[in-house]
Short mmCIF file of C-alpha atoms and ligand atoms in Angstrom, two decimals:
data_model
loop_
_atom_site.label_atom_id
_atom_site.label_comp_id
_atom_site.label_asym_id
_atom_site.label_seq_id
_atom_site.Cartn_x
_atom_site.Cartn_y
_atom_site.Cartn_z
CA UNK A 1 121.51 121.80 122.31
CA UNK A 2 119.25 120.50 119.61
CA UNK A 3 117.54 117.17 119.90
CA UNK A 4 119.82 116.09 117.09
CA UNK A 5 122.89 116.75 119.22
CA UNK A 6 121.39 114.93 122.18
CA UNK A 7 120.72 111.91 120.07
CA UNK A 8 124.25 111.96 118.68
CA UNK A 9 125.63 111.72 122.19
CA UNK A 10 123.19 109.06 123.26
CA UNK A 11 123.83 106.97 120.15
CA UNK A 12 127.45 106.53 121.19
CA UNK A 13 128.18 103.93 118.54
CA UNK A 14 127.73 106.58 115.82
CA UNK A 15 130.50 108.99 115.07
CA UNK A 16 129.90 112.17 117.06
CA UNK A 17 130.35 114.21 113.89
CA UNK A 18 128.17 112.08 111.60
CA UNK A 19 125.26 114.06 110.25
CA UNK A 20 121.96 112.27 110.64
CA UNK A 21 120.41 111.07 107.40
CA UNK A 22 116.91 111.76 108.70
CA UNK A 23 116.40 114.92 110.75
CA UNK A 24 113.08 115.82 112.29
CA UNK A 25 113.29 119.16 114.05
CA UNK A 26 110.27 119.87 116.16
CA UNK A 27 107.81 118.77 113.47
CA UNK A 28 104.13 118.46 114.28
CA UNK A 29 100.87 117.80 112.50
CA UNK A 30 97.34 118.80 113.39
CA UNK A 31 94.43 117.50 111.34
CA UNK A 32 91.65 120.07 111.77
CA UNK A 33 90.96 119.77 115.50
CA UNK A 34 92.77 116.39 115.87
CA UNK A 35 96.38 116.27 116.96
CA UNK A 36 98.23 113.85 114.68
CA UNK A 37 101.70 114.44 116.09
CA UNK A 38 102.97 116.74 118.85
CA UNK A 39 106.21 118.63 118.08
CA UNK A 40 108.75 115.86 117.78
CA UNK A 41 112.49 115.83 117.16
CA UNK A 42 114.44 112.80 116.00
CA UNK A 43 117.74 112.10 114.32
CA UNK A 44 118.26 108.83 112.47
CA UNK A 45 121.54 107.78 110.90
CA UNK A 46 122.16 105.83 107.71
CA UNK A 47 121.93 102.10 108.27
CA UNK A 48 119.73 102.29 111.37
CA UNK A 49 116.73 100.00 111.55
CA UNK A 50 114.14 101.84 113.61
CA UNK A 51 110.93 100.28 114.90
CA UNK A 52 108.01 102.56 115.80
CA UNK A 53 105.66 101.18 118.41
CA UNK A 54 102.62 102.61 120.08
CA UNK A 55 98.88 102.12 120.43
CA UNK A 56 96.49 102.91 117.63
CA UNK A 57 96.21 106.69 117.21
CA UNK A 58 99.65 107.42 118.74
CA UNK A 59 100.93 109.02 115.54
CA UNK A 60 102.95 106.28 113.82
CA UNK A 61 101.30 106.67 110.41
CA UNK A 62 101.43 110.47 110.66
CA UNK A 63 105.18 110.33 111.35
CA UNK A 64 105.78 107.93 108.46
CA UNK A 65 103.69 110.06 106.07
CA UNK A 66 105.63 113.19 107.09
CA UNK A 67 108.84 111.33 106.23
CA UNK A 68 107.39 110.09 102.95
CA UNK A 69 106.53 113.64 101.89
CA UNK A 70 102.82 112.77 101.78
CA UNK A 71 102.10 115.29 104.57
CA UNK A 72 103.65 118.72 105.16
CA UNK A 73 104.72 119.44 108.77
CA UNK A 74 102.77 122.34 110.31
CA UNK A 75 106.09 124.16 110.81
CA UNK A 76 106.85 123.96 107.09
CA UNK A 77 108.64 121.42 104.87
CA UNK A 78 112.09 122.04 106.38
CA UNK A 79 111.11 120.56 109.74
CA UNK A 80 111.65 117.14 108.12
CA UNK A 81 114.72 116.48 106.01
CA UNK A 82 116.28 113.37 104.54
CA UNK A 83 119.82 113.72 103.25
CA UNK A 84 119.33 117.48 103.54
CA UNK A 85 116.20 117.55 101.36
CA UNK A 86 112.61 118.14 102.45
CA UNK A 87 110.45 115.28 101.14
CA UNK A 88 107.35 117.51 101.15
CA UNK A 89 109.14 119.92 98.81
CA UNK A 90 109.94 117.28 96.21
CA UNK A 91 107.38 116.56 93.53
CA UNK A 92 106.49 112.88 93.17
CA UNK A 93 109.08 111.69 90.70
CA UNK A 94 112.63 110.58 90.44
CA UNK A 95 114.22 112.62 93.22
CA UNK A 96 111.59 111.78 95.83
CA UNK A 97 111.44 108.14 94.71
CA UNK A 98 115.16 107.59 95.13
CA UNK A 99 115.10 109.35 98.51
CA UNK A 100 112.23 107.63 100.26
CA UNK A 101 109.65 104.89 99.66
CA UNK A 102 106.80 103.50 101.72
CA UNK A 103 105.19 100.06 102.05
CA UNK A 104 101.80 100.22 103.69
CA UNK A 105 99.76 97.70 105.59
CA UNK A 106 97.39 97.44 102.64
CA UNK A 107 100.20 96.98 100.12
CA UNK A 108 98.63 99.47 97.64
CA UNK A 109 98.90 97.11 94.68
CA UNK A 110 96.83 97.58 91.53
CA UNK A 111 94.59 94.49 91.67
CA UNK A 112 93.80 94.16 87.95
CA UNK A 113 97.36 94.57 86.67
CA UNK A 114 99.77 91.62 86.66
CA UNK A 115 102.41 91.32 89.37
CA UNK A 116 105.05 92.26 86.78
CA UNK A 117 103.47 95.68 86.20
CA UNK A 118 102.93 96.26 89.89
CA UNK A 119 106.62 95.61 90.53
CA UNK A 120 107.65 97.85 87.65
CA UNK A 121 105.53 100.63 89.14
CA UNK A 122 108.42 101.04 91.58
CA UNK A 123 110.32 102.48 88.64
CA UNK A 124 107.64 105.02 87.71
CA UNK A 125 109.25 107.70 89.84
CA UNK A 126 112.42 107.29 87.82
CA UNK A 127 110.83 107.15 84.40
CA UNK A 128 109.47 109.70 81.99
CA UNK A 129 105.71 109.63 81.47
CA UNK A 130 106.17 108.23 77.95
CA UNK A 131 108.29 105.38 79.19
CA UNK A 132 105.84 104.74 82.02
CA UNK A 133 102.92 104.42 79.61
CA UNK A 134 104.96 102.31 77.22
CA UNK A 135 105.83 99.97 80.06
CA UNK A 136 102.17 99.05 80.40
CA UNK A 137 102.25 97.77 76.84
CA UNK A 138 105.67 96.20 76.86
CA UNK A 139 107.19 96.06 80.31
CA UNK A 140 110.72 97.38 80.33
CA UNK A 141 113.16 96.17 82.89
CA UNK A 142 111.35 92.84 82.90
CA UNK A 143 114.61 91.14 83.81
CA UNK A 144 115.11 93.38 86.84
CA UNK A 145 111.54 92.71 87.95
CA UNK A 146 112.11 88.97 87.55
CA UNK A 147 115.21 89.18 89.73
CA UNK A 148 113.37 91.17 92.40
CA UNK A 149 110.51 88.65 92.44
CA UNK A 150 112.97 85.77 92.64
CA UNK A 151 114.65 87.47 95.57
CA UNK A 152 111.37 87.68 97.47
CA UNK A 153 110.59 84.06 96.54
CA UNK A 154 107.64 84.47 94.16
CA UNK A 155 109.23 84.38 90.71
CA UNK A 156 106.43 82.09 89.54
CA UNK A 157 103.74 84.72 90.25
CA UNK A 158 104.98 87.25 87.71
CA UNK A 159 101.88 87.05 85.49
CA UNK A 160 99.39 86.59 88.33
CA UNK A 161 96.94 89.30 89.41
CA UNK A 162 97.60 90.51 93.02
CA UNK A 163 93.96 89.87 93.93
CA UNK A 164 94.63 86.15 93.56
CA UNK A 165 97.62 86.14 95.92
CA UNK A 166 97.73 85.58 99.68
CA UNK A 167 98.49 88.48 102.05
CA UNK A 168 102.09 87.33 102.47
CA UNK A 169 102.55 87.05 98.70
CA UNK A 170 101.07 90.51 98.16
CA UNK A 171 103.46 91.95 100.72
CA UNK A 172 106.32 90.28 98.81
CA UNK A 173 105.14 91.99 95.62
CA UNK A 174 105.17 95.32 97.49
CA UNK A 175 108.73 94.61 98.66
CA UNK A 176 109.84 93.70 95.11
CA UNK A 177 108.31 97.00 93.96
CA UNK A 178 110.35 98.75 96.67
CA UNK A 179 113.48 97.04 95.30
CA UNK A 180 112.75 98.52 91.87
CA UNK A 181 112.28 101.94 93.45
CA UNK A 182 115.50 101.50 95.42
CA UNK A 183 115.14 104.43 97.87
CA UNK A 184 117.68 105.53 100.48
CA UNK A 185 115.08 105.36 103.26
CA UNK A 186 112.52 102.55 103.39
CA UNK A 187 109.37 103.25 105.38
CA UNK A 188 106.95 100.48 106.25
CA UNK A 189 103.62 101.09 107.99
CA UNK A 190 102.61 97.95 109.86
CA UNK A 191 104.03 95.75 107.11
CA UNK A 192 103.31 92.51 108.98
CA UNK A 193 100.08 93.40 110.80
CA UNK A 194 97.90 91.18 108.64
CA UNK A 195 100.29 88.22 108.46
CA UNK A 196 100.59 85.11 110.60
CA UNK A 197 103.76 84.84 112.73
CA UNK A 198 105.70 82.68 110.25
CA UNK A 199 104.83 84.94 107.29
CA UNK A 200 105.56 88.01 109.42
CA UNK A 201 109.05 86.67 110.19
CA UNK A 202 109.74 86.02 106.48
CA UNK A 203 108.52 89.44 105.36
CA UNK A 204 110.53 91.13 108.11
CA UNK A 205 113.66 89.27 106.97
CA UNK A 206 113.08 90.49 103.41
CA UNK A 207 112.56 94.10 104.49
CA UNK A 208 115.64 94.06 106.68
CA UNK A 209 117.56 92.44 103.82
CA UNK A 210 116.83 95.53 101.72
CA UNK A 211 118.82 97.69 104.13
CA UNK A 212 122.07 96.10 103.02
CA UNK A 213 120.92 95.28 99.51
CA UNK A 214 123.02 96.93 96.84
CA UNK A 215 120.41 98.21 94.42
CA UNK A 216 121.09 99.67 91.04
CA UNK A 217 121.34 103.24 92.35
CA UNK A 218 124.46 102.10 94.13
CA UNK A 219 123.11 102.76 97.62
CA UNK A 220 125.02 100.35 99.80
CA UNK A 221 123.34 101.19 103.05
CA UNK A 222 119.68 101.98 103.38
CA UNK A 223 117.73 102.95 106.44
CA UNK A 224 114.56 101.23 107.58
CA UNK A 225 111.81 102.82 109.66
CA UNK A 226 108.85 100.55 110.31
CA UNK A 227 105.86 100.50 112.61
CA UNK A 228 104.94 97.17 114.20
CA UNK A 229 103.74 95.74 117.50
CA UNK A 230 105.76 92.59 118.19
CA UNK A 231 108.63 92.81 120.69
CA UNK A 232 110.32 89.61 119.52
CA UNK A 233 110.39 90.77 115.87
CA UNK A 234 111.76 94.13 116.98
CA UNK A 235 114.53 92.58 119.08
CA UNK A 236 115.52 90.28 116.22
CA UNK A 237 115.41 92.69 113.29
CA UNK A 238 115.85 96.26 114.51
CA UNK A 239 118.63 98.34 116.07
CA UNK A 240 116.44 100.95 117.77
CA UNK A 241 112.87 101.22 118.99
CA UNK A 242 110.86 104.39 119.52
CA UNK A 243 107.69 104.22 121.60
CA UNK A 244 104.95 106.71 120.75
CA UNK A 245 101.99 107.47 122.91
CA UNK A 246 99.38 110.19 122.40
CA UNK A 247 101.56 111.61 119.63
CA UNK A 248 104.66 112.00 121.82
CA UNK A 249 107.88 110.00 122.18
CA UNK A 250 107.59 107.87 125.31
CA UNK A 251 110.93 106.05 124.93
CA UNK A 252 113.83 105.71 122.53
CA UNK A 253 115.87 102.57 123.21
CA UNK A 254 118.30 100.14 121.62
CA UNK A 255 115.98 97.44 120.21
CA UNK A 256 117.73 94.77 122.27
CA UNK A 257 116.55 96.51 125.46
CA UNK A 258 112.87 96.29 124.52
CA UNK A 259 111.19 93.97 127.00
CA UNK A 260 107.64 92.71 126.78
CA UNK A 261 106.94 94.62 130.01
CA UNK A 262 108.05 97.96 128.49
CA UNK A 263 105.83 97.32 125.50
CA UNK A 264 102.88 96.20 127.64
CA UNK A 265 103.16 99.39 129.67
CA UNK A 266 103.12 101.50 126.51
CA UNK A 267 99.99 99.66 125.39
CA UNK A 268 98.43 99.77 128.86
CA UNK A 269 98.33 96.00 129.20
CA UNK A 270 98.45 94.56 132.69
CA UNK A 271 101.11 92.22 134.05
CA UNK A 272 99.04 89.15 133.38
CA UNK A 273 98.03 90.25 129.89
CA UNK A 274 98.41 87.65 127.21
CA UNK A 275 101.58 88.50 125.26
CA UNK A 276 100.25 87.75 121.80
CA UNK A 277 96.52 88.17 121.48
CA UNK A 278 96.02 91.76 122.71
CA UNK A 279 98.87 93.02 120.55
CA UNK A 280 97.52 91.21 117.52
CA UNK A 281 94.14 92.75 118.32
CA UNK A 282 95.61 96.25 118.50
CA UNK A 283 97.33 95.71 115.21
CA UNK A 284 94.15 94.51 113.54
CA UNK A 285 92.15 97.50 114.80
CA UNK A 286 94.79 99.99 113.85
CA UNK A 287 94.03 102.20 110.92
P1 ADP B 301 98.67 105.48 114.34
O1 ADP B 301 99.23 105.19 112.99
O2 ADP B 301 99.67 105.35 115.45
O3 ADP B 301 97.43 104.68 114.60
P2 ADP B 301 97.85 108.03 113.23
O4 ADP B 301 99.07 108.76 112.82
O5 ADP B 301 97.07 107.35 112.17
O6 ADP B 301 98.23 107.01 114.41
O7 ADP B 301 96.89 109.02 113.99
C1 ADP B 301 97.33 109.92 114.99
C2 ADP B 301 96.16 110.80 115.39
O8 ADP B 301 95.80 111.61 114.30
C3 ADP B 301 94.91 110.01 115.77
O9 ADP B 301 94.27 110.69 116.82
C4 ADP B 301 94.07 110.04 114.53
O10 ADP B 301 92.71 109.99 114.83
C5 ADP B 301 94.45 111.40 113.93
N1 ADP B 301 94.34 111.38 112.47
C6 ADP B 301 95.10 110.63 111.62
N2 ADP B 301 94.77 110.88 110.34
C7 ADP B 301 93.78 111.80 110.37
C8 ADP B 301 93.01 112.47 109.38
N3 ADP B 301 93.21 112.24 108.08
N4 ADP B 301 92.06 113.35 109.79
C9 ADP B 301 91.87 113.60 111.10
N5 ADP B 301 92.55 113.00 112.09
C10 ADP B 301 93.50 112.11 111.75
MG1 MG B 302 98.72 103.74 111.60
#
C-alpha cells in the first residue's frame, strides 16, 4: 500500500477514488552533508488547506521548494507531482506558473518598481518575453491589477514603491501578485511570521480567500499549503496540519484537532511555556 492509499483511507471525507492533486512519493533532499528532508510521502487533494508546522530546520522550506519546482528531489523529478506533472521538470513559464506559486516570508518584491509592476509580475509566467518587457513601459492588464489590489485592500498604493510600505502591505502586494499568477496550488512560506497578530489574521484571511477565488484561468478550487507557527490561526483557517521534526513527519491531523499542547511538544516547549512569545521567537529566528 502506498502512502497515497493510506492517506486516502485516513482522509475519509475525500472520495476513496479521488486522485490526489499533490503527490509526494518518498521524496527527499540532501544539501551536501545536510539533510534537508528525509524520504517523505504525502497526498494532498484539491481544495485542502494544509498547514506545515515544525521547529526551525525541520524541513518546511525544503518541502515547499520541492513543490514549487525550485529544488529537484534526490529521487528525481517524478517523486513530486502536481496534477500529474513534475514541477521540477517544467521550465519557469506559463505551465509552471499556472500550476504552482509561492509567497515567501520576505515577499520577494522588487523594491524600486511600483506596486503595479510588482503585481503584474505575477503574469510574467504567462506572457511572452516581448510582452513582459513592454509591460514595464506600459503596464498591460492594469485593470486586473487594480482589481487584485482592491481585493487585498490597498488599491490606493498602486503607484507606491514597496520599500515605502509596511510589512502587512507588502504581503498584500505579494498576494495580489499571486492572484495575477492564479496557480492551482498556492504555497506560502511563513507568510505571517513578520506580522503582528491582527495583520497576520487579515493576511491569512486573504490567502485562504484565494483558495475559493475564481481567477481568470477558471480554477474554482485551489489548494493552499503554508508553513506557520500559530495554533489558533491553523485551527481557524486550515483543514489539515502536518507536523515536521528533524525532516520527518511527526503528525498529520485534521487542523481542528491541533491543540496548543501538541504544538508545544513538537517545539519542545514545556507545559508552563508561554503560548505566544516562544513561538513568535521561533518564527523570527527561522530562516
Ligand atoms: P525550515 O524551513 O523548517 O526551517 P529548511 O527546509 O530551511 O527548514 O531546512 C531543513 C534542513 O536543511 C536544515 O537542517 C537546514 O540547515 C538545511 N538546509 C536548508 N537549506 C540548505 C542549504 N541551501 N544548504 C545546506 N543546508 C540547507
Ligand atoms: Mg523555513
